[in-house]
Amino acid sequence: ISSEELTKAVLDRIDKVEEDIKAFLTVDKERALEISKKVDKEGDFSSPLAGIPVAIKDNICTKDLKTTCASKILANFVPPYDATVCEKLKSEKAVIIGKTNMDEFAMGSSTENSGFFATRNPWDVDRVPGGSSGGSAAAVAADECIFALGSDTGGSIRQPASYCGVVGLKPTYGRVSRYGLVAYASSLDQIGPITKDVTDCAMVLNAIAGWDERDSTSVNLPVPDFTKSLVEDVKGMKMGLPKEYLGEGIEPEVREAVLSAARVFENLGACVEEISLPHTEYALWAYYIIAPAEASSNLARYDGIRYGVRAKDYDDLIDLYKKTRSEGFGREVKRRIMLGTYALSSGYYDAYYLKAQKVRTLVKADFDRAFEKYDVIIAPTAPTPAFRIGEKTGDPLKMYMSDVCTIPVNMAGLPAISIPCGFSGGLPVGLQIIGKPFDEATVIRAAYTFE
Ligand code: GLN
């Protein structure tokens, strides 16, 4: 099948289901078809991604294609450049078909915080797809694209992948360039693939990974060929199963699915042992200091002058800032800016931000200790399957809890994948496999063997 046929099939599918799913903020139909034709004509399919339709989360800059972060404040923003990951996908001749919905500035766990509309879960349209990369995960699950990119600051690739029954990988911090990713919390953000299976995940990671001089936090390490990890072999692999991820708050059916995944690994020759990561319970609360603190600083640039939308009527410069930001940002974004500004303000910095950084170090030390003995750590991706639309919008703390299993991994900068491992009440459940820094290869091997 040609790229044009595949791209048409995906665009037809979008026409058919998008009214129910609402995964996309922008569909770039004409240009996608044009590019697919060009790829066919050139006839160079040496890259596995050549001619393949991809959807990009709307906080990743795409040249000449609107990039809004699902925020009213960027409703008219068209980047003059591509994020490094988009440049790389283009050089592999992938076909960008559009931009996916998300929680505004990636702040949320359900895609209900989008400044435009909520996305629905293809498994049950009364439920959320997860977030904040909910549009990307829903688009992959509903066959509206072949693969997608998301970003993960506290779980935003893995949690929606788990809710939508697809595969999502957060690479090690520094593995993939953040150049052109609109910053939420810069010390935690990473871009990664959302795919239909582990094989696609390895191929996409191959394409996007690597050092980039334009991102000073990207790491100059050789990138292995991750498709070499697509082997069914976990014999002798040592896996830790942290008890803190299976206790209170984890739905029994989710726990059961993860425990039966552990038994599958044992039957395949892995050695699974219970371990303890004692500081797990503090990670979430420290995250909700650190992430908003960084966000409050990163979002200072939306002043109505430099980017995006500007308020219409204003008296003077200060009034322009005030009106632009009051009109442009949604509730959750304002909440985070206020939390972050408070945590960083003089007199409170030591009690909140500094303390949270210390907790972060302890969370990381837990993992370091575990990885002296174990090759990977397995855990649920999220405590429950997809919840109902509206169920948690009234209670931010409840919403925050849905990332309790993913956030520690960002705090420690580790790679982790979510793969489907069963069902709870007919809805998909994700298994999270966490690896050592820059050891995505082992994570992919374990995931591939399980799949
Ligand atoms: N839900 C978390 C938050 O709101 C994580 C979001 C993310 O990973 N981008 O901060």
Tab-separated table of C-alpha atoms and ligand atoms in Angstrom:
chain	number	residue	atom	x	y	z
A	1	ILE	CA	0.000	0.000	0.000
A	2	SER	CA	1.275	3.449	-0.892
A	3	SER	CA	1.754	6.308	1.522
A	4	GLU	CA	-1.040	8.172	-0.224
A	5	GLU	CA	-3.449	5.259	0.271
A	6	LEU	CA	-2.477	4.926	3.921
A	7	THR	CA	-2.730	8.671	4.531
A	8	LYS	CA	-6.146	8.753	2.829
A	9	ALA	CA	-7.324	5.813	4.931
A	10	VAL	CA	-6.293	7.583	8.111
A	11	LEU	CA	-7.900	10.876	7.027
A	12	ASP	CA	-11.117	9.022	6.131
A	13	ARG	CA	-11.059	7.430	9.538
A	14	ILE	CA	-10.679	10.891	11.088
A	15	ASP	CA	-13.713	12.090	9.108
A	16	LYS	CA	-15.671	9.148	10.395
A	17	VAL	CA	-14.863	9.075	14.107
A	18	GLU	CA	-13.569	12.519	15.006
A	19	GLU	CA	-17.012	13.823	15.886
A	20	ASP	CA	-17.139	11.290	18.736
A	21	ILE	CA	-13.469	11.225	19.765
A	22	LYS	CA	-12.268	14.813	19.216
A	23	ALA	CA	-8.589	13.881	19.355
A	24	PHE	CA	-7.342	16.614	17.013
A	25	LEU	CA	-7.045	20.366	17.359
A	26	THR	CA	-5.769	20.705	13.792
A	27	VAL	CA	-5.892	18.296	10.865
A	28	ASP	CA	-3.539	19.283	8.068
A	29	LYS	CA	-5.296	17.328	5.341
A	30	GLU	CA	-4.094	18.908	2.106
A	31	ARG	CA	-0.477	19.164	3.111
A	32	ALA	CA	-0.455	15.581	4.458
A	33	LEU	CA	-1.786	14.238	1.159
A	34	GLU	CA	0.679	16.310	-0.789
A	35	ILE	CA	3.603	15.014	1.270
A	36	SER	CA	2.416	11.413	1.031
A	37	LYS	CA	2.320	11.737	-2.766
A	38	LYS	CA	5.797	13.193	-2.760
A	39	VAL	CA	7.107	10.314	-0.636
A	40	ASP	CA	5.514	7.800	-3.024
A	41	LYS	CA	7.002	9.567	-5.999
A	42	GLU	CA	10.498	9.664	-4.530
A	43	GLY	CA	10.131	5.950	-3.784
A	44	ASP	CA	12.706	5.909	-0.977
A	45	PHE	CA	11.282	3.728	1.782
A	46	SER	CA	14.582	2.951	3.473
A	47	SER	CA	13.305	4.449	6.723
A	48	PRO	CA	10.609	2.375	8.461
A	49	LEU	CA	8.699	5.631	9.077
A	50	ALA	CA	8.701	6.731	5.427
A	51	GLY	CA	5.191	7.587	4.325
A	52	ILE	CA	3.647	6.785	7.722
A	53	PRO	CA	1.000	9.212	9.070
A	54	VAL	CA	1.870	10.633	12.486
A	55	ALA	CA	-0.048	12.920	14.857
A	56	ILE	CA	1.856	15.407	17.021
A	57	LYS	CA	0.833	16.697	20.439
A	58	ASP	CA	0.016	20.381	20.177
A	59	ASN	CA	2.799	21.510	22.509
A	60	ILE	CA	5.450	20.389	20.016
A	61	CYS	CA	6.322	23.082	17.485
A	62	THR	CA	5.552	22.380	13.848
A	63	LYS	CA	6.767	24.853	11.252
A	64	ASP	CA	3.900	26.686	9.519
A	65	LEU	CA	1.343	24.602	11.425
A	66	LYS	CA	-0.570	26.021	14.373
A	67	THR	CA	0.764	24.995	17.800
A	68	THR	CA	-1.568	26.074	20.591
A	69	CYS	CA	-0.776	23.917	23.645
A	70	ALA	CA	-4.588	23.776	23.787
A	71	SER	CA	-4.460	27.284	25.241
A	72	LYS	CA	-6.455	30.310	24.183
A	73	ILE	CA	-3.348	32.382	24.763
A	74	LEU	CA	-1.644	30.603	21.833
A	75	ALA	CA	-4.779	30.128	19.739
A	76	ASN	CA	-3.162	31.886	16.778
A	77	PHE	CA	0.454	30.811	17.212
A	78	VAL	CA	2.146	29.405	14.112
A	79	PRO	CA	5.764	28.480	14.842
A	80	PRO	CA	8.372	29.619	12.327
A	81	TYR	CA	10.428	26.483	13.079
A	82	ASP	CA	10.153	22.758	13.741
A	83	ALA	CA	10.930	21.082	17.043
A	84	THR	CA	13.969	18.813	16.658
A	85	VAL	CA	11.719	15.744	16.898
A	86	CYS	CA	9.573	17.024	14.000
A	87	GLU	CA	12.656	17.816	11.955
A	88	LYS	CA	13.813	14.259	12.566
A	89	LEU	CA	10.443	12.727	11.661
A	90	LYS	CA	10.363	14.781	8.498
A	91	SER	CA	13.843	13.673	7.529
A	92	GLU	CA	12.605	10.075	7.963
A	93	LYS	CA	9.763	11.066	5.597
A	94	ALA	CA	6.974	10.503	8.116
A	95	VAL	CA	3.758	12.348	7.199
A	96	ILE	CA	2.530	14.785	9.864
A	97	ILE	CA	-1.268	14.760	9.627
A	98	GLY	CA	-2.178	17.062	12.468
A	99	LYS	CA	-1.910	18.277	16.037
A	100	THR	CA	-3.578	16.558	18.956
A	101	ASN	CA	-5.603	17.858	21.849
A	102	MET	CA	-4.155	17.988	25.362
A	103	ASP	CA	-4.622	19.544	28.755
A	104	GLU	CA	-3.692	23.192	28.445
A	105	PHE	CA	0.127	23.487	28.624
A	106	ALA	CA	0.157	19.768	29.547
A	107	MET	CA	-1.295	20.468	32.985
A	108	GLY	CA	-3.732	17.710	33.717
A	109	SER	CA	-4.496	14.024	33.557
A	110	SER	CA	-7.661	13.796	31.493
A	111	THR	CA	-7.469	16.244	28.545
A	112	GLU	CA	-10.518	17.940	30.096
A	113	ASN	CA	-8.337	20.988	30.814
A	114	SER	CA	-8.009	21.752	27.106
A	115	GLY	CA	-8.892	25.380	26.420
A	116	PHE	CA	-10.996	24.194	23.462
A	117	PHE	CA	-12.819	20.896	24.121
A	118	ALA	CA	-12.393	17.543	25.853
A	119	THR	CA	-11.217	14.420	24.042
A	120	ARG	CA	-13.060	11.139	24.573
A	121	ASN	CA	-11.766	7.654	25.177
A	122	PRO	CA	-12.323	5.410	22.116
A	123	TRP	CA	-13.084	2.463	24.439
A	124	ASP	CA	-15.983	4.322	26.033
A	125	VAL	CA	-16.758	7.839	24.882
A	126	ASP	CA	-18.195	8.748	28.279
A	127	ARG	CA	-14.734	8.361	29.737
A	128	VAL	CA	-11.558	10.420	29.531
A	129	PRO	CA	-8.613	9.284	27.407
A	130	GLY	CA	-6.232	10.326	30.197
A	131	GLY	CA	-3.830	13.188	29.850
A	132	SER	CA	-2.230	15.340	29.185
A	133	SER	CA	-1.378	13.615	25.859
A	134	GLY	CA	-4.976	12.339	25.645
A	135	GLY	CA	-5.455	13.432	22.036
A	136	SER	CA	-2.368	11.520	20.900
A	137	ALA	CA	-3.335	8.340	22.775
A	138	ALA	CA	-6.956	8.482	21.595
A	139	ALA	CA	-5.880	9.109	17.991
A	140	VAL	CA	-3.623	6.031	18.043
A	141	ALA	CA	-6.277	3.875	19.729
A	142	ALA	CA	-8.996	4.994	17.286
A	143	ASP	CA	-6.790	4.409	14.196
A	144	GLU	CA	-6.804	8.114	13.365
A	145	CYS	CA	-3.036	7.900	12.849
A	146	ILE	CA	-0.426	5.143	12.853
A	147	PHE	CA	1.610	6.607	15.689
A	148	ALA	CA	1.845	9.808	17.671
A	149	LEU	CA	4.189	11.872	19.775
A	150	GLY	CA	3.330	12.975	23.285
A	151	SER	CA	5.147	14.661	26.153
A	152	ASP	CA	5.482	13.366	29.686
A	153	THR	CA	6.212	15.601	32.669
A	154	GLY	CA	4.512	13.512	35.332
A	155	GLY	CA	2.901	10.699	33.373
A	156	SER	CA	1.331	12.394	30.384
A	157	ILE	CA	2.466	9.776	27.854
A	158	ARG	CA	2.129	6.645	29.989
A	159	GLN	CA	-1.160	7.339	31.777
A	160	PRO	CA	-3.174	8.104	28.599
A	161	ALA	CA	-1.497	5.144	26.843
A	162	SER	CA	-2.704	2.967	29.691
A	163	TYR	CA	-6.264	4.403	29.588
A	164	CYS	CA	-6.479	3.958	25.811
A	165	GLY	CA	-4.908	0.481	25.607
A	166	VAL	CA	-1.857	1.529	23.582
A	167	VAL	CA	1.907	1.676	24.134
A	168	GLY	CA	3.571	4.838	25.479
A	169	LEU	CA	7.207	5.424	26.344
A	170	LYS	CA	8.794	8.201	28.334
A	171	PRO	CA	12.485	8.146	27.464
A	172	THR	CA	15.235	8.958	29.966
A	173	TYR	CA	15.470	12.685	30.652
A	174	GLY	CA	18.018	13.918	28.115
A	175	ARG	CA	17.535	11.102	25.600
A	176	VAL	CA	15.246	13.085	23.293
A	177	SER	CA	15.722	16.758	22.482
A	178	ARG	CA	13.213	19.155	24.042
A	179	TYR	CA	14.060	21.869	21.519
A	180	GLY	CA	10.713	23.092	20.229
A	181	LEU	CA	8.692	21.456	23.009
A	182	VAL	CA	6.792	24.241	24.743
A	183	ALA	CA	8.163	24.124	28.281
A	184	TYR	CA	5.926	23.148	31.187
A	185	ALA	CA	8.397	21.953	33.855
A	186	SER	CA	11.738	21.877	32.094
A	187	SER	CA	13.530	19.542	34.515
A	188	LEU	CA	10.833	16.880	34.048
A	189	ASP	CA	9.505	17.229	30.464
A	190	GLN	CA	10.376	14.568	27.879
A	191	ILE	CA	8.934	13.808	24.448
A	192	GLY	CA	8.174	10.194	23.561
A	193	PRO	CA	6.273	7.845	21.237
A	194	ILE	CA	2.683	6.647	21.579
A	195	THR	CA	2.209	3.611	19.363
A	196	LYS	CA	0.063	0.582	18.690
A	197	ASP	CA	2.774	-1.883	19.748
A	198	VAL	CA	6.303	-2.176	21.116
A	199	THR	CA	7.864	-2.703	17.674
A	200	ASP	CA	6.572	0.669	16.480
A	201	CYS	CA	7.728	2.211	19.746
A	202	ALA	CA	11.316	1.042	19.131
A	203	MET	CA	11.274	2.356	15.563
A	204	VAL	CA	9.943	5.762	16.564
A	205	LEU	CA	12.414	6.069	19.440
A	206	ASN	CA	15.230	5.303	16.996
A	207	ALA	CA	14.070	8.221	14.886
A	208	ILE	CA	13.688	10.840	17.628
A	209	ALA	CA	16.466	10.007	20.126
A	210	GLY	CA	19.875	11.610	20.270
A	211	TRP	CA	21.924	14.560	21.374
A	212	ASP	CA	20.969	17.990	20.121
A	213	GLU	CA	23.161	21.024	20.549
A	214	ARG	CA	20.012	23.156	20.771
A	215	ASP	CA	18.921	21.423	24.002
A	216	SER	CA	21.617	21.810	26.640
A	217	THR	CA	19.989	19.075	28.766
A	218	SER	CA	20.074	16.507	25.984
A	219	VAL	CA	22.810	13.987	26.591
A	220	ASN	CA	25.618	13.117	24.222
A	221	LEU	CA	25.544	9.332	24.495
A	222	PRO	CA	25.452	6.821	21.660
A	223	VAL	CA	21.894	5.816	20.736
A	224	PRO	CA	21.585	2.061	20.313
A	225	ASP	CA	19.371	0.586	17.592
A	226	PHE	CA	16.287	-0.101	19.694
A	227	THR	CA	14.856	-2.568	17.172
A	228	LYS	CA	17.697	-4.880	18.281
A	229	SER	CA	15.831	-5.106	21.593
A	230	LEU	CA	12.803	-6.631	19.907
A	231	VAL	CA	13.698	-10.106	21.119
A	232	GLU	CA	11.632	-12.385	23.301
A	233	ASP	CA	14.023	-13.011	26.099
A	234	VAL	CA	13.746	-12.130	29.755
A	235	LYS	CA	15.558	-15.215	31.043
A	236	GLY	CA	17.485	-14.259	34.137
A	237	MET	CA	16.223	-10.675	34.041
A	238	LYS	CA	15.833	-9.333	37.578
A	239	MET	CA	12.599	-7.451	38.140
A	240	GLY	CA	11.588	-5.512	41.233
A	241	LEU	CA	7.934	-5.178	42.168
A	242	PRO	CA	7.641	-2.252	44.599
A	243	LYS	CA	5.049	-2.834	47.298
A	244	GLU	CA	4.293	0.900	47.502
A	245	TYR	CA	2.713	0.682	44.024
A	246	LEU	CA	0.312	-2.106	44.911
A	247	GLY	CA	-1.171	-0.838	48.146
A	248	GLU	CA	-3.999	1.454	49.098
A	249	GLY	CA	-5.620	3.439	46.319
A	250	ILE	CA	-4.759	0.901	43.623
A	251	GLU	CA	-7.913	-0.699	42.302
A	252	PRO	CA	-7.999	-4.467	43.006
A	253	GLU	CA	-8.423	-5.424	39.342
A	254	VAL	CA	-5.446	-3.234	38.388
A	255	ARG	CA	-3.359	-4.881	41.095
A	256	GLU	CA	-4.462	-8.316	39.874
A	257	ALA	CA	-3.535	-7.484	36.262
A	258	VAL	CA	-0.060	-6.340	37.328
A	259	LEU	CA	0.479	-9.386	39.556
A	260	SER	CA	-0.519	-11.707	36.741
A	261	ALA	CA	1.906	-9.867	34.435
A	262	ALA	CA	4.583	-10.553	37.064
A	263	ARG	CA	3.679	-14.272	36.935
A	264	VAL	CA	3.931	-14.225	33.139
A	265	PHE	CA	7.454	-12.797	33.438
A	266	GLU	CA	8.350	-15.488	35.992
A	267	ASN	CA	7.097	-18.209	33.685
A	268	LEU	CA	9.282	-16.738	30.960
A	269	GLY	CA	12.336	-17.088	33.174
A	270	ALA	CA	12.590	-13.683	34.827
A	271	CYS	CA	13.137	-13.378	38.546
A	272	VAL	CA	10.513	-11.125	40.139
A	273	GLU	CA	10.942	-9.999	43.735
A	274	GLU	CA	9.049	-7.631	45.974
A	275	ILE	CA	11.015	-4.489	46.759
A	276	SER	CA	10.445	-1.243	48.624
A	277	LEU	CA	10.834	2.314	47.351
A	278	PRO	CA	10.119	3.981	50.689
A	279	HIS	CA	9.861	7.610	49.571
A	280	THR	CA	7.217	6.923	46.930
A	281	GLU	CA	4.411	8.476	48.957
A	282	TYR	CA	6.164	11.862	49.044
A	283	ALA	CA	6.917	12.087	45.331
A	284	LEU	CA	3.492	13.331	44.249
A	285	TRP	CA	3.437	16.182	46.740
A	286	ALA	CA	6.984	17.257	45.940
A	287	TYR	CA	6.096	17.161	42.235
A	288	TYR	CA	3.205	19.546	42.833
A	289	ILE	CA	5.699	22.052	44.222
A	290	ILE	CA	8.463	21.596	41.642
A	291	ALA	CA	6.336	21.365	38.482
A	292	PRO	CA	4.219	24.469	39.231
A	293	ALA	CA	7.348	26.362	40.342
A	294	GLU	CA	9.020	25.722	36.998
A	295	ALA	CA	5.754	26.377	35.179
A	296	SER	CA	5.243	29.735	36.867
A	297	SER	CA	8.612	30.792	35.556
A	298	ASN	CA	8.239	29.255	32.075
A	299	LEU	CA	4.793	30.748	31.549
A	300	ALA	CA	5.952	34.268	32.361
A	301	ARG	CA	6.722	34.681	28.651
A	302	TYR	CA	3.025	34.794	27.704
A	303	ASP	CA	2.579	38.497	28.168
A	304	GLY	CA	0.585	39.423	25.094
A	305	ILE	CA	3.654	41.039	23.579
A	306	ARG	CA	5.876	38.266	22.343
A	307	TYR	CA	3.565	35.402	21.405
A	308	GLY	CA	0.005	34.595	20.634
A	309	VAL	CA	-3.104	36.448	21.609
A	310	ARG	CA	-3.243	39.983	23.042
A	311	ALA	CA	-6.196	41.412	24.995
A	312	LYS	CA	-8.124	43.985	22.963
A	313	ASP	CA	-8.851	46.800	25.396
A	314	TYR	CA	-6.238	47.890	27.893
A	315	ASP	CA	-5.107	51.061	29.600
A	316	ASP	CA	-1.363	50.610	29.921
A	317	LEU	CA	1.324	47.933	29.786
A	318	ILE	CA	0.508	46.364	33.180
A	319	ASP	CA	-3.159	46.293	32.294
A	320	LEU	CA	-2.273	44.623	28.990
A	321	TYR	CA	-0.363	41.867	30.824
A	322	LYS	CA	-3.182	41.397	33.303
A	323	LYS	CA	-5.981	41.234	30.777
A	324	THR	CA	-4.085	39.025	28.332
A	325	ARG	CA	-3.199	36.514	31.029
A	326	SER	CA	-6.626	36.568	32.702
A	327	GLU	CA	-8.380	35.979	29.403
A	328	GLY	CA	-5.798	33.660	27.886
A	329	PHE	CA	-5.102	31.102	30.613
A	330	GLY	CA	-7.583	28.542	31.909
A	331	ARG	CA	-8.319	27.767	35.561
A	332	GLU	CA	-5.818	24.972	36.077
A	333	VAL	CA	-2.986	26.920	34.478
A	334	LYS	CA	-3.745	29.893	36.734
A	335	ARG	CA	-3.834	27.573	39.738
A	336	ARG	CA	-0.374	26.230	38.852
A	337	ILE	CA	1.081	29.700	38.277
A	338	MET	CA	-0.174	30.814	41.680
A	339	LEU	CA	1.055	27.666	43.442
A	340	GLY	CA	4.443	27.962	41.774
A	341	THR	CA	4.862	31.670	42.401
A	342	TYR	CA	3.995	31.149	46.055
A	343	ALA	CA	6.438	28.252	46.442
A	344	LEU	CA	9.265	30.296	44.948
A	345	SER	CA	8.598	33.527	46.784
A	346	SER	CA	11.077	34.764	49.326
A	347	GLY	CA	10.356	33.410	52.789
A	348	TYR	CA	8.613	30.327	51.392
A	349	TYR	CA	11.313	29.050	49.050
A	350	ASP	CA	13.164	27.036	51.715
A	351	ALA	CA	10.014	25.533	53.153
A	352	TYR	CA	8.560	24.449	49.816
A	353	TYR	CA	10.803	24.463	46.776
A	354	LEU	CA	14.053	23.569	48.498
A	355	LYS	CA	12.323	20.901	50.597
A	356	ALA	CA	10.707	19.438	47.495
A	357	GLN	CA	14.091	19.242	45.776
A	358	LYS	CA	15.423	17.297	48.750
A	359	VAL	CA	12.517	14.885	48.493
A	360	ARG	CA	13.259	14.539	44.797
A	361	THR	CA	16.805	13.452	45.653
A	362	LEU	CA	15.464	10.849	48.091
A	363	VAL	CA	13.030	9.500	45.482
A	364	LYS	CA	15.878	9.163	43.028
A	365	ALA	CA	18.076	7.482	45.637
A	366	ASP	CA	15.365	4.837	46.186
A	367	PHE	CA	15.519	3.966	42.501
A	368	ASP	CA	19.347	4.060	42.405
A	369	ARG	CA	19.438	1.555	45.244
A	370	ALA	CA	16.901	-0.735	43.575
A	371	PHE	CA	18.758	-0.633	40.272
A	372	GLU	CA	21.938	-1.867	41.946
A	373	LYS	CA	20.155	-5.205	42.109
A	374	TYR	CA	17.360	-5.153	39.526
A	375	ASP	CA	17.303	-4.639	35.756
A	376	VAL	CA	13.800	-3.194	35.632
A	377	ILE	CA	10.990	-2.285	38.007
A	378	ILE	CA	7.413	-3.247	37.192
A	379	ALA	CA	4.334	-1.463	38.525
A	380	PRO	CA	0.887	-0.301	37.488
A	381	THR	CA	0.879	2.749	35.198
A	382	ALA	CA	-2.156	4.241	36.929
A	383	PRO	CA	-4.191	3.286	40.003
A	384	THR	CA	-7.446	2.904	38.048
A	385	PRO	CA	-8.577	2.544	34.457
A	386	ALA	CA	-10.080	5.523	32.583
A	387	PHE	CA	-12.529	7.483	34.723
A	388	ARG	CA	-15.728	9.201	33.635
A	389	ILE	CA	-15.721	12.615	32.015
A	390	GLY	CA	-16.431	15.162	34.747
A	391	GLU	CA	-15.729	12.703	37.563
A	392	LYS	CA	-12.631	14.502	38.878
A	393	THR	CA	-12.871	17.999	37.435
A	394	GLY	CA	-14.272	19.392	40.694
A	395	ASP	CA	-11.429	18.062	42.822
A	396	PRO	CA	-7.888	18.836	41.648
A	397	LEU	CA	-6.324	16.602	44.314
A	398	LYS	CA	-8.249	13.573	43.053
A	399	MET	CA	-7.105	14.413	39.542
A	400	TYR	CA	-3.490	14.723	40.732
A	401	MET	CA	-3.708	11.253	42.324
A	402	SER	CA	-4.120	9.591	38.953
A	403	ASP	CA	-0.395	10.222	38.326
A	404	VAL	CA	0.796	8.741	41.592
A	405	CYS	CA	2.471	5.771	39.832
A	406	THR	CA	4.133	7.746	37.058
A	407	ILE	CA	5.411	10.910	38.757
A	408	PRO	CA	8.269	9.297	40.741
A	409	VAL	CA	9.789	8.162	37.431
A	410	ASN	CA	9.949	11.753	36.122
A	411	MET	CA	11.380	12.956	39.426
A	412	ALA	CA	14.222	10.450	38.933
A	413	GLY	CA	14.555	11.109	35.180
A	414	LEU	CA	14.173	7.409	34.312
A	415	PRO	CA	12.810	5.736	31.180
A	416	ALA	CA	9.487	3.874	31.481
A	417	ILE	CA	6.978	2.301	29.163
A	418	SER	CA	3.285	1.554	29.578
A	419	ILE	CA	1.934	-1.495	27.752
A	420	PRO	CA	-1.534	-3.044	27.924
A	421	CYS	CA	-1.649	-5.898	30.458
A	422	GLY	CA	-5.319	-6.649	31.022
A	423	PHE	CA	-8.694	-5.131	31.746
A	424	SER	CA	-10.628	-3.746	34.643
A	425	GLY	CA	-14.377	-3.489	34.159
A	426	GLY	CA	-13.843	-3.907	30.410
A	427	LEU	CA	-11.347	-1.023	30.252
A	428	PRO	CA	-7.649	-1.384	29.443
A	429	VAL	CA	-5.052	-1.505	32.227
A	430	GLY	CA	-1.407	-0.549	31.692
A	431	LEU	CA	1.717	-2.236	32.999
A	432	GLN	CA	4.594	0.131	33.657
A	433	ILE	CA	8.153	-1.092	33.133
A	434	ILE	CA	10.768	1.296	34.527
A	435	GLY	CA	14.441	1.108	33.538
A	436	LYS	CA	17.865	2.366	34.507
A	437	PRO	CA	18.910	5.732	33.070
A	438	PHE	CA	19.472	5.442	29.299
A	439	ASP	CA	18.570	1.755	29.351
A	440	GLU	CA	15.444	2.006	27.200
A	441	ALA	CA	16.805	-1.091	25.437
A	442	THR	CA	16.085	-3.385	28.399
A	443	VAL	CA	12.689	-1.758	28.985
A	444	ILE	CA	11.773	-2.404	25.357
A	445	ARG	CA	13.022	-5.993	25.511
A	446	ALA	CA	10.901	-6.752	28.586
A	447	ALA	CA	7.870	-5.036	27.043
A	448	TYR	CA	8.268	-6.867	23.748
A	449	THR	CA	8.583	-10.218	25.493
A	450	PHE	CA	5.408	-9.592	27.496
A	451	GLU	CA	3.445	-8.356	24.499
B	1	GLN	N1	-0.926	15.281	35.358
B	1	GLN	C1	0.361	15.802	35.683
B	1	GLN	C2	0.276	17.305	35.779
B	1	GLN	O1	-0.768	17.816	35.635
B	1	GLN	C3	1.350	15.405	34.635
B	1	GLN	C4	1.215	16.133	33.382
B	1	GLN	C5	2.259	15.816	32.377
B	1	GLN	O2	2.939	14.800	32.441
B	1	GLN	N2	2.413	16.719	31.429
B	1	GLN	O3	1.217	17.976	36.033
